[in-house]
PDB file of N, CA and C in Angstrom:
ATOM      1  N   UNK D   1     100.628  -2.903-119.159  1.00 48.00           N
ATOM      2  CA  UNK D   1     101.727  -1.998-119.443  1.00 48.00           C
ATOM      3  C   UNK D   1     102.102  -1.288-118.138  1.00 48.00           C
ATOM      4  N   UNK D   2     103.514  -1.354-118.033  1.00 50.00           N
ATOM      5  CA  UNK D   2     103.907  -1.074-116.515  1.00 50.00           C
ATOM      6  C   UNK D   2     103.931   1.255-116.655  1.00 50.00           C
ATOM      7  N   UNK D   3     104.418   1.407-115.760  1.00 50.00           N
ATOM      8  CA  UNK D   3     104.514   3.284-115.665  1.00 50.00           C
ATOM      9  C   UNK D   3     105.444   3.413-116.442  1.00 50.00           C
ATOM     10  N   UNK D   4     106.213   2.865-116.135  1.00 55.00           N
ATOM     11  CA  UNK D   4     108.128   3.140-116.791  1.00 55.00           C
ATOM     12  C   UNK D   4     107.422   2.720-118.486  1.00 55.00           C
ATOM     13  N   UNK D   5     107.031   1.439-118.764  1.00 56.00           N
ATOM     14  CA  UNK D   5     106.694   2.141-120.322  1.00 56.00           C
ATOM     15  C   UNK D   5     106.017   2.424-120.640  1.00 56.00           C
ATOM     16  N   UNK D   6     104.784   3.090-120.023  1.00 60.00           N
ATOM     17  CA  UNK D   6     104.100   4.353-120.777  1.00 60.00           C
ATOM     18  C   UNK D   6     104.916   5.290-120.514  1.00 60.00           C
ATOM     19  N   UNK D   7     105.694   5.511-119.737  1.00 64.00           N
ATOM     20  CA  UNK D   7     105.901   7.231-119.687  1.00 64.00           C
ATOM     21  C   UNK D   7     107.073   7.041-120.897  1.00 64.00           C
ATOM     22  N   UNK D   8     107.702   5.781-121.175  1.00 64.00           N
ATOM     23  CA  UNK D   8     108.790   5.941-122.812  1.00 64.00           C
ATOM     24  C   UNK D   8     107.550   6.088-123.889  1.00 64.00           C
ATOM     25  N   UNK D   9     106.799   5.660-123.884  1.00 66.00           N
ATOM     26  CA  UNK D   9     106.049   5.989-125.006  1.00 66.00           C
ATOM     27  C   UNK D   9     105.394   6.673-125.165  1.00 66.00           C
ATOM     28  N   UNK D  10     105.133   7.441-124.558  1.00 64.00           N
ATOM     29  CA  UNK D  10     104.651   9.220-124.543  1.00 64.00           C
ATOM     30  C   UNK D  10     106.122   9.870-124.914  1.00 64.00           C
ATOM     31  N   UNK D  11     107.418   9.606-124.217  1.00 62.00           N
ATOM     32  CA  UNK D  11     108.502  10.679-124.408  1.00 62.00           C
ATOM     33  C   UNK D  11     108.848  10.138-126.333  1.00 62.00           C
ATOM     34  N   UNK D  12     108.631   8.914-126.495  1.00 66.00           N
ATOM     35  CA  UNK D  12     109.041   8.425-127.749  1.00 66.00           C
ATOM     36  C   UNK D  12     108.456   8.693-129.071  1.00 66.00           C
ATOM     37  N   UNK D  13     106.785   9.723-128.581  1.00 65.00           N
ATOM     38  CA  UNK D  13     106.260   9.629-129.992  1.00 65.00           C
ATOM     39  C   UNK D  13     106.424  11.001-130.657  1.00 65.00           C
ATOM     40  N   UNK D  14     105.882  11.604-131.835  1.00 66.00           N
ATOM     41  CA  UNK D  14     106.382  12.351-132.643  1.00 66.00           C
ATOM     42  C   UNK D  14     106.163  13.335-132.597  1.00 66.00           C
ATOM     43  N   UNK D  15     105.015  13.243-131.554  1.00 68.00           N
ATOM     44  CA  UNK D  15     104.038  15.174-131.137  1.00 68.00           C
ATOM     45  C   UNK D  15     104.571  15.225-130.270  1.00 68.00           C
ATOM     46  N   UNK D  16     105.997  15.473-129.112  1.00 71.00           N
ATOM     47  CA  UNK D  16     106.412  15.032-128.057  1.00 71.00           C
ATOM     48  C   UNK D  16     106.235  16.869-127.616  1.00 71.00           C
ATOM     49  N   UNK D  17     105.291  16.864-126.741  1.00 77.00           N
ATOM     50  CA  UNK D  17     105.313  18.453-126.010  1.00 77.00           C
ATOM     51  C   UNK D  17     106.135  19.257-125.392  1.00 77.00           C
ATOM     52  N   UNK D  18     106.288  20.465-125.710  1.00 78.00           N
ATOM     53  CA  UNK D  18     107.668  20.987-125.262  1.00 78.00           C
ATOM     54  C   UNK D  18     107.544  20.815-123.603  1.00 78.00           C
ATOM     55  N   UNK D  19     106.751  21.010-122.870  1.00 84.00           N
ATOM     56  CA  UNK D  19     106.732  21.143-121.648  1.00 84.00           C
ATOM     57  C   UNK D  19     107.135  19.407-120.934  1.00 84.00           C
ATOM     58  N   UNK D  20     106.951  18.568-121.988  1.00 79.00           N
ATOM     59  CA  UNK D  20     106.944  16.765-121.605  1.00 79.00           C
ATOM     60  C   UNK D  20     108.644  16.786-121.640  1.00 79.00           C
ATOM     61  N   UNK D  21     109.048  17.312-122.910  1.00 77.00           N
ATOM     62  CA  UNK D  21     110.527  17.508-123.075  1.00 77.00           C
ATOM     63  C   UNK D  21     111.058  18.230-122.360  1.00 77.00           C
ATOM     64  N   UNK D  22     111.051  19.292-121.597  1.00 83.00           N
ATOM     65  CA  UNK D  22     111.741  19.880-120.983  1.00 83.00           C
ATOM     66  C   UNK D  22     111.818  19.509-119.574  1.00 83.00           C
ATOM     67  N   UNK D  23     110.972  18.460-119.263  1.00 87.00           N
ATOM     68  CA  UNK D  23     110.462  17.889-117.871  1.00 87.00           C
ATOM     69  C   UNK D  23     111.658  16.586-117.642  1.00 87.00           C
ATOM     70  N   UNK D  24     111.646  16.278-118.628  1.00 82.00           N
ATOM     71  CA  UNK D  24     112.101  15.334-119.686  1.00 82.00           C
ATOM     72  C   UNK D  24     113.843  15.363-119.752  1.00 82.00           C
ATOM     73  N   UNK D  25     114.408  16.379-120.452  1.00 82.00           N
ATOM     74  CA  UNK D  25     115.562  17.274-120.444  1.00 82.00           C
ATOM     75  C   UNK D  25     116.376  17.310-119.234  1.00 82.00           C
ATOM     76  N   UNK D  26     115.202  18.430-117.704  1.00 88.00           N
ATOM     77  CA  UNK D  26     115.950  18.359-116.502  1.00 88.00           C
ATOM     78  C   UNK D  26     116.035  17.142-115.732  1.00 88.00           C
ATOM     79  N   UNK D  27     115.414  16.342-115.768  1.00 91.00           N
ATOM     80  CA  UNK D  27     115.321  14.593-114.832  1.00 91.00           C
ATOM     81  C   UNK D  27     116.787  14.425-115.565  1.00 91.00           C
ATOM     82  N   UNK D  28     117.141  14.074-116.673  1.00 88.00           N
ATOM     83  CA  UNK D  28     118.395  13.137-117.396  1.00 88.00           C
ATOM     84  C   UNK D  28     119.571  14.638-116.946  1.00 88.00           C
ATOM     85  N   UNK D  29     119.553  15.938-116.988  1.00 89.00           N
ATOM     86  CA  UNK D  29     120.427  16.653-116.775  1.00 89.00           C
ATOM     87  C   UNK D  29     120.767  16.771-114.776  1.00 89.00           C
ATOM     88  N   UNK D  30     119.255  16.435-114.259  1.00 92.00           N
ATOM     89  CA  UNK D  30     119.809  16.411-112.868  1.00 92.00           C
ATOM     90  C   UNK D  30     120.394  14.414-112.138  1.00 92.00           C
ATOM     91  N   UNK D  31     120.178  13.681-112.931  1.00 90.00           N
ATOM     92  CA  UNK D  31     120.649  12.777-112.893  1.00 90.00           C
ATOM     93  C   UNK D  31     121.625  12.307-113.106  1.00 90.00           C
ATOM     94  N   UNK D  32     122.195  13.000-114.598  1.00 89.00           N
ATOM     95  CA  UNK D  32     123.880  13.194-114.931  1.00 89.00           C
ATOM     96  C   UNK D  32     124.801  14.019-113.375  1.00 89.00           C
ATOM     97  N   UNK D  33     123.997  14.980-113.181  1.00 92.00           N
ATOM     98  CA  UNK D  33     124.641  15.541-112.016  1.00 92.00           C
ATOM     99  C   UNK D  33     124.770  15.279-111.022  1.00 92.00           C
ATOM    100  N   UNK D  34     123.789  14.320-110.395  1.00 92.00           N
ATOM    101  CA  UNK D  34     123.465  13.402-109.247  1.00 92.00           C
ATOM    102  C   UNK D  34     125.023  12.405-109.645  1.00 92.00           C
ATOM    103  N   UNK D  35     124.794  11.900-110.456  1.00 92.00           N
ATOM    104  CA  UNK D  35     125.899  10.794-110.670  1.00 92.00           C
ATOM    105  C   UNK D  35     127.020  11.152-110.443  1.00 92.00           C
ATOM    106  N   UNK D  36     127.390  12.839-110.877  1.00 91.00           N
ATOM    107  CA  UNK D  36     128.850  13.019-111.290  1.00 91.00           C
ATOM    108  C   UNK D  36     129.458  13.551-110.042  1.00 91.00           C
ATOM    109  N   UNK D  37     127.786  13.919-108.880  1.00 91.00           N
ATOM    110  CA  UNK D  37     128.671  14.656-107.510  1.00 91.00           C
ATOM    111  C   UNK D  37     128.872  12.995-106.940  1.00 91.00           C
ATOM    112  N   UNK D  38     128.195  11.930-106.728  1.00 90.00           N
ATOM    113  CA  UNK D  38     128.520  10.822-106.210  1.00 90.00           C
ATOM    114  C   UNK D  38     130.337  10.369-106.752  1.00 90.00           C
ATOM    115  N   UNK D  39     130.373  10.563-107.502  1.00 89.00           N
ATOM    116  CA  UNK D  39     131.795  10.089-108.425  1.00 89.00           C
ATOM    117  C   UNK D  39     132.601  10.911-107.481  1.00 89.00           C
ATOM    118  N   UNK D  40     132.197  12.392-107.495  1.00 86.00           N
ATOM    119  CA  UNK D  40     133.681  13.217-107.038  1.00 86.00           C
ATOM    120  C   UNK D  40     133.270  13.284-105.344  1.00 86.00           C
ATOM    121  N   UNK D  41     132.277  12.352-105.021  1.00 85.00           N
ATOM    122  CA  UNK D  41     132.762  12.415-103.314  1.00 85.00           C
ATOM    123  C   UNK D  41     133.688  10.801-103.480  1.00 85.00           C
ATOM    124  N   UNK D  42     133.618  10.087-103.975  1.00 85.00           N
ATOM    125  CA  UNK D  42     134.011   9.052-103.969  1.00 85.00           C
ATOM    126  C   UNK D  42     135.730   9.439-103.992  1.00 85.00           C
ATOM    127  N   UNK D  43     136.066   9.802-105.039  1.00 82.00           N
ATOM    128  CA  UNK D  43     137.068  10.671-105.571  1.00 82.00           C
ATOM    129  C   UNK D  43     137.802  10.931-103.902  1.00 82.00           C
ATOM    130  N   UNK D  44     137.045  11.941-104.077  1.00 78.00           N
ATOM    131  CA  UNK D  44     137.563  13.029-102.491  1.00 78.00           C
ATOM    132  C   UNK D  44     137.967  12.450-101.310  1.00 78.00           C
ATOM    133  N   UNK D  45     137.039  11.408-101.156  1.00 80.00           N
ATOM    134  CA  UNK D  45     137.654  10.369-100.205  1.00 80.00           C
ATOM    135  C   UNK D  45     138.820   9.199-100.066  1.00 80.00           C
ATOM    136  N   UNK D  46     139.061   9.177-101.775  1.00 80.00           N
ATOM    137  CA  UNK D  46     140.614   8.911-101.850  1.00 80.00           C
ATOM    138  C   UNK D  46     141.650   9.495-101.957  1.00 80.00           C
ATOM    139  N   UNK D  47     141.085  10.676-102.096  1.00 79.00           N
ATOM    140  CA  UNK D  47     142.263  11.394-102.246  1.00 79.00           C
ATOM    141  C   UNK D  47     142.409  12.338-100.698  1.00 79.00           C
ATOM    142  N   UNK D  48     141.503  12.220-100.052  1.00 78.00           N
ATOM    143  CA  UNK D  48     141.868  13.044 -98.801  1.00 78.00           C
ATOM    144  C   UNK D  48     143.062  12.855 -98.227  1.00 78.00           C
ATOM    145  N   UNK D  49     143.901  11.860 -98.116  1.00 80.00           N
ATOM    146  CA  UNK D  49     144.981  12.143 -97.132  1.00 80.00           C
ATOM    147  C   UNK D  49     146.047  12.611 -97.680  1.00 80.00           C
ATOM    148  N   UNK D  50     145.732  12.762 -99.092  1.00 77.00           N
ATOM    149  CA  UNK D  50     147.088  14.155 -99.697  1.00 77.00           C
ATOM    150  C   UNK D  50     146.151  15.081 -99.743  1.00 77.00           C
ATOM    151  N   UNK D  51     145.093  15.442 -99.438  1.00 74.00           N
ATOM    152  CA  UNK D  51     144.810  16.428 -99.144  1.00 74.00           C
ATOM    153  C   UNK D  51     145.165  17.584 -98.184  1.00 74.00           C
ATOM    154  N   UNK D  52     144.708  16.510 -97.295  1.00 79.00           N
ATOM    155  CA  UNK D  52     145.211  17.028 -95.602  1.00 79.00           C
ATOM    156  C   UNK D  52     146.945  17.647 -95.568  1.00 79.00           C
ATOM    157  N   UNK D  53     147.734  16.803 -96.532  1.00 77.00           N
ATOM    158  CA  UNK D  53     148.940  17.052 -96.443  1.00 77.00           C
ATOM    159  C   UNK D  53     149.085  18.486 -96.949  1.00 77.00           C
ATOM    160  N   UNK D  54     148.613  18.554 -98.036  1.00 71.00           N
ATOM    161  CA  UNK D  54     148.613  20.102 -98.477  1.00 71.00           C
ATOM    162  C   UNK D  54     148.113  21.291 -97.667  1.00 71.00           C
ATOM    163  N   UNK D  55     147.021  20.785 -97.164  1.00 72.00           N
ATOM    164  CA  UNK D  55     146.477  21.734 -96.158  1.00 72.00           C
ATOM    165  C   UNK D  55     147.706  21.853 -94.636  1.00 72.00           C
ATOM    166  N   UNK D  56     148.464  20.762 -94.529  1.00 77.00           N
ATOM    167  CA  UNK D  56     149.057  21.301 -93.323  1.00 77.00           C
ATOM    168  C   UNK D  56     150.603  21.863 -94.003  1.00 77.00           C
ATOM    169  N   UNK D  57     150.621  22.005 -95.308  1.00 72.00           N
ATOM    170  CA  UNK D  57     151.950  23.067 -95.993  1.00 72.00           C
ATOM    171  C   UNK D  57     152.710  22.293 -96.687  1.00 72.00           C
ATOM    172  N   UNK D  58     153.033  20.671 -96.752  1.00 74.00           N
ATOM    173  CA  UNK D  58     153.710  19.486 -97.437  1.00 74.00           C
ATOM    174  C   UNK D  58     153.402  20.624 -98.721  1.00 74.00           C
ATOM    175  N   UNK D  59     154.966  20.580 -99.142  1.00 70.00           N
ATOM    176  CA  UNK D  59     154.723  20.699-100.584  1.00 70.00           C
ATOM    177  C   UNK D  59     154.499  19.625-101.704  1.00 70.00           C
ATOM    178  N   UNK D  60     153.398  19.629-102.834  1.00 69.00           N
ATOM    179  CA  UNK D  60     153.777  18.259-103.634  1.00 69.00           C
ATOM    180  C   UNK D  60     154.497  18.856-104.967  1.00 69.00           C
ATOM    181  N   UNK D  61     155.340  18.528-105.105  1.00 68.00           N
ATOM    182  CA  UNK D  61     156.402  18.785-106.169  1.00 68.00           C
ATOM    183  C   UNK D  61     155.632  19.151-107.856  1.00 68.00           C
ATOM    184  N   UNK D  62     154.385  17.889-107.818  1.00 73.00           N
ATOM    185  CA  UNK D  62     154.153  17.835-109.110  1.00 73.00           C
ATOM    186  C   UNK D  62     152.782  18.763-109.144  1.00 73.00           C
ATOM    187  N   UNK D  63     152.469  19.251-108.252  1.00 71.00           N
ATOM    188  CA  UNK D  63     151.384  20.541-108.200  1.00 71.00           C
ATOM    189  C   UNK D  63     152.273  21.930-107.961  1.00 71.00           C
ATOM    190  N   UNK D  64     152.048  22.830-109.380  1.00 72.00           N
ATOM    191  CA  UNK D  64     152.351  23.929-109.439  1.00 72.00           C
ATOM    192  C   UNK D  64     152.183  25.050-108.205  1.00 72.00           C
ATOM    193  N   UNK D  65     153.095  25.721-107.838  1.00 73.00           N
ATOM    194  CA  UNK D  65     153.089  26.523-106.628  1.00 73.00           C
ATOM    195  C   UNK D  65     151.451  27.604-106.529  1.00 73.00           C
ATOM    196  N   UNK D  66     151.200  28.111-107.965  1.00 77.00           N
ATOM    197  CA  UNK D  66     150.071  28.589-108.095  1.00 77.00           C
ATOM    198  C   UNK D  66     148.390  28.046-107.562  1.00 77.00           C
ATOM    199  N   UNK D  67     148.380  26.842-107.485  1.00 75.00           N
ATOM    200  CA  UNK D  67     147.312  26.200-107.027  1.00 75.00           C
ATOM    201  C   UNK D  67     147.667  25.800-105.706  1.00 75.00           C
ATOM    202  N   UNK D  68     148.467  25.535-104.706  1.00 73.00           N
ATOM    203  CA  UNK D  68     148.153  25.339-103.654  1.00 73.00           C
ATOM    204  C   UNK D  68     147.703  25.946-102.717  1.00 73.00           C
ATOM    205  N   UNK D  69     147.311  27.492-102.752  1.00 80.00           N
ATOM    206  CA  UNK D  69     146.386  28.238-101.713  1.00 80.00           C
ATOM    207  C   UNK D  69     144.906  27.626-102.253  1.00 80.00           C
ATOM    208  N   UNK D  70     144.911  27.404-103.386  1.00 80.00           N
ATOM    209  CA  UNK D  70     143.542  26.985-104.014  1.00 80.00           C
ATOM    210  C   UNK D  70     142.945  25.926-103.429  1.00 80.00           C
ATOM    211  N   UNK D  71     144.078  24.701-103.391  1.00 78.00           N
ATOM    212  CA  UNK D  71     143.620  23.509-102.929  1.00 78.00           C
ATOM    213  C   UNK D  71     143.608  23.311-101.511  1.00 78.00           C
ATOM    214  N   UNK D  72     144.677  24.186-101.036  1.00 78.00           N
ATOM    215  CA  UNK D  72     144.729  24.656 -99.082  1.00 78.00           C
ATOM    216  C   UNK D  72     143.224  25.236 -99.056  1.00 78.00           C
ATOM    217  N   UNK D  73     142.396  25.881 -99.707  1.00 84.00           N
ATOM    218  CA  UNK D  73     141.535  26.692 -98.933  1.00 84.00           C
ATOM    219  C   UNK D  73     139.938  25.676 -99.195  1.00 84.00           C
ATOM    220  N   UNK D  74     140.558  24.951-100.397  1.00 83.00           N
ATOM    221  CA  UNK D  74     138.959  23.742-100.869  1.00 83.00           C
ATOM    222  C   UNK D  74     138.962  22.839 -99.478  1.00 83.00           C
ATOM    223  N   UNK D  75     140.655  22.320 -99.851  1.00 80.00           N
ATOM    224  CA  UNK D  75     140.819  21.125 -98.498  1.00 80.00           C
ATOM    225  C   UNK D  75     139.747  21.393 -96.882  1.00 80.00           C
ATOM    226  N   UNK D  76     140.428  22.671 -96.785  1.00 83.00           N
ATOM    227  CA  UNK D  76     139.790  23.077 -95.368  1.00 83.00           C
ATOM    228  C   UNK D  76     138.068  22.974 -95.303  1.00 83.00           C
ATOM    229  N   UNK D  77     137.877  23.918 -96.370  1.00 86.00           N
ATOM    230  CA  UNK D  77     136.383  23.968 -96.677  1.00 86.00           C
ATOM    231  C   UNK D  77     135.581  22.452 -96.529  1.00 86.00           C
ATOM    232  N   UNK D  78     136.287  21.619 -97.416  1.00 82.00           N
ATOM    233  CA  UNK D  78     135.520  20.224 -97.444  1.00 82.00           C
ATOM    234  C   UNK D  78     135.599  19.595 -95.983  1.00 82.00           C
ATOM    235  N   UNK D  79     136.914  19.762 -95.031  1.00 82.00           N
ATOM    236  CA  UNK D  79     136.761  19.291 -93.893  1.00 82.00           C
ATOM    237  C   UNK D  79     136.105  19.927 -93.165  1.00 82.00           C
ATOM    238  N   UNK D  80     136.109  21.677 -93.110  1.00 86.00           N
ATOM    239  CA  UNK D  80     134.717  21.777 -92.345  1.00 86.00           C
ATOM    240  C   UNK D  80     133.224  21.386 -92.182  1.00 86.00           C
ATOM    241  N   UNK D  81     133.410  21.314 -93.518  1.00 84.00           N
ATOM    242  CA  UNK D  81     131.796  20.716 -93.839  1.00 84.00           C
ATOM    243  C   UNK D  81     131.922  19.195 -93.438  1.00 84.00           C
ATOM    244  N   UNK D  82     132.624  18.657 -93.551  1.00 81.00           N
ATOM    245  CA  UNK D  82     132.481  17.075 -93.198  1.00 81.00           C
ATOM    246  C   UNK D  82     132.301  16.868 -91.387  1.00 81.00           C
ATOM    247  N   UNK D  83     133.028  17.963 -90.806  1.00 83.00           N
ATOM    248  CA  UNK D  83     133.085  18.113 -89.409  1.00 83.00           C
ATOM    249  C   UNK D  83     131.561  18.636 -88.839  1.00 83.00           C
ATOM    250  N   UNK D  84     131.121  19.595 -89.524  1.00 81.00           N
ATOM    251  CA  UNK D  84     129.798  20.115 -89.632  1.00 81.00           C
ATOM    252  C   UNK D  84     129.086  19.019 -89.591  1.00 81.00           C
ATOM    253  N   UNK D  85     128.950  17.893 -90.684  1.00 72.00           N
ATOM    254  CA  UNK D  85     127.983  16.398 -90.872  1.00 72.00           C
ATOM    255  C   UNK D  85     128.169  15.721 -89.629  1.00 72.00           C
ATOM    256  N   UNK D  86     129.281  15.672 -89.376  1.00 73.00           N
ATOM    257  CA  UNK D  86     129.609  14.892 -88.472  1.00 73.00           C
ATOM    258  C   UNK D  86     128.618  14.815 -86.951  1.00 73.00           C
ATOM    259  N   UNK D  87     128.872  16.348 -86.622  1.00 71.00           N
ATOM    260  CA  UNK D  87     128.049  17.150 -85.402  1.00 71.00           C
ATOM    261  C   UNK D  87     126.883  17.033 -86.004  1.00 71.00           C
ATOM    262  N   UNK D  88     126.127  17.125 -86.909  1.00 67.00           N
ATOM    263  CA  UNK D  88     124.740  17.510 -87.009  1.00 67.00           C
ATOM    264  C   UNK D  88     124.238  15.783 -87.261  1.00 67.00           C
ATOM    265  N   UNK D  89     125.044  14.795 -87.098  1.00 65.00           N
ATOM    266  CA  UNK D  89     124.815  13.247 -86.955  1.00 65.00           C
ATOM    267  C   UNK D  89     124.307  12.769 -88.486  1.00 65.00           C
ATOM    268  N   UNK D  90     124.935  13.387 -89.288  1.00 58.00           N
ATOM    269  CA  UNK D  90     124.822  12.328 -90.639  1.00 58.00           C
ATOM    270  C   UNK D  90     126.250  11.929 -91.184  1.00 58.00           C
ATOM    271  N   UNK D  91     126.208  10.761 -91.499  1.00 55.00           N
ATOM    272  CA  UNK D  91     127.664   9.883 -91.920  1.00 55.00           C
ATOM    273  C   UNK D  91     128.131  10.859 -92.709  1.00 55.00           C
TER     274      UNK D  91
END
């Protein structure tokens, strides 16, 4: 019997310990989250070059006037930090 199924058949049986479950709980809740920041860098990187546009004042017609300081001030933020990676030598 390999690790991967004992550790389902400990999470699978009927006395299942709160502390096994809650161990249990955060792995599948930080894994959902792992997944969902991979998705929205993926995201971000297609959508960066209307990004940039917003950040240098392009208006986009179909984004409400109310959100573009919002998305001017994320835009910048994400390129600093990417400029930051850049200098500190990770892709």
């Amino acid at each position: 019997m390999s690790v991967g199924s004992a550790s389902l058949l400990v999470l699978l049986t009927d006395s299942l310990s709160f502390p096994v479950a809650l161990a249990w709980a955060a792995a599948t809740a930080m894994s959902g989250m792992g997944i969902m920041f991979v998705a929205s860098i993926i995201n971000l990187r297609k959508l960066a070059p209307g990004f940039r546009r917003l950040a240098e004042g392009e208006p986009d017609p179909r984004i409400p006037p109310v959100w573009r300081p919002v998305l001017t001030a994320a835009t910048n933020a994400a390129m600093e930090l990417a400029s930051r990676g850049r200098r500190s030598g990770t892709p």
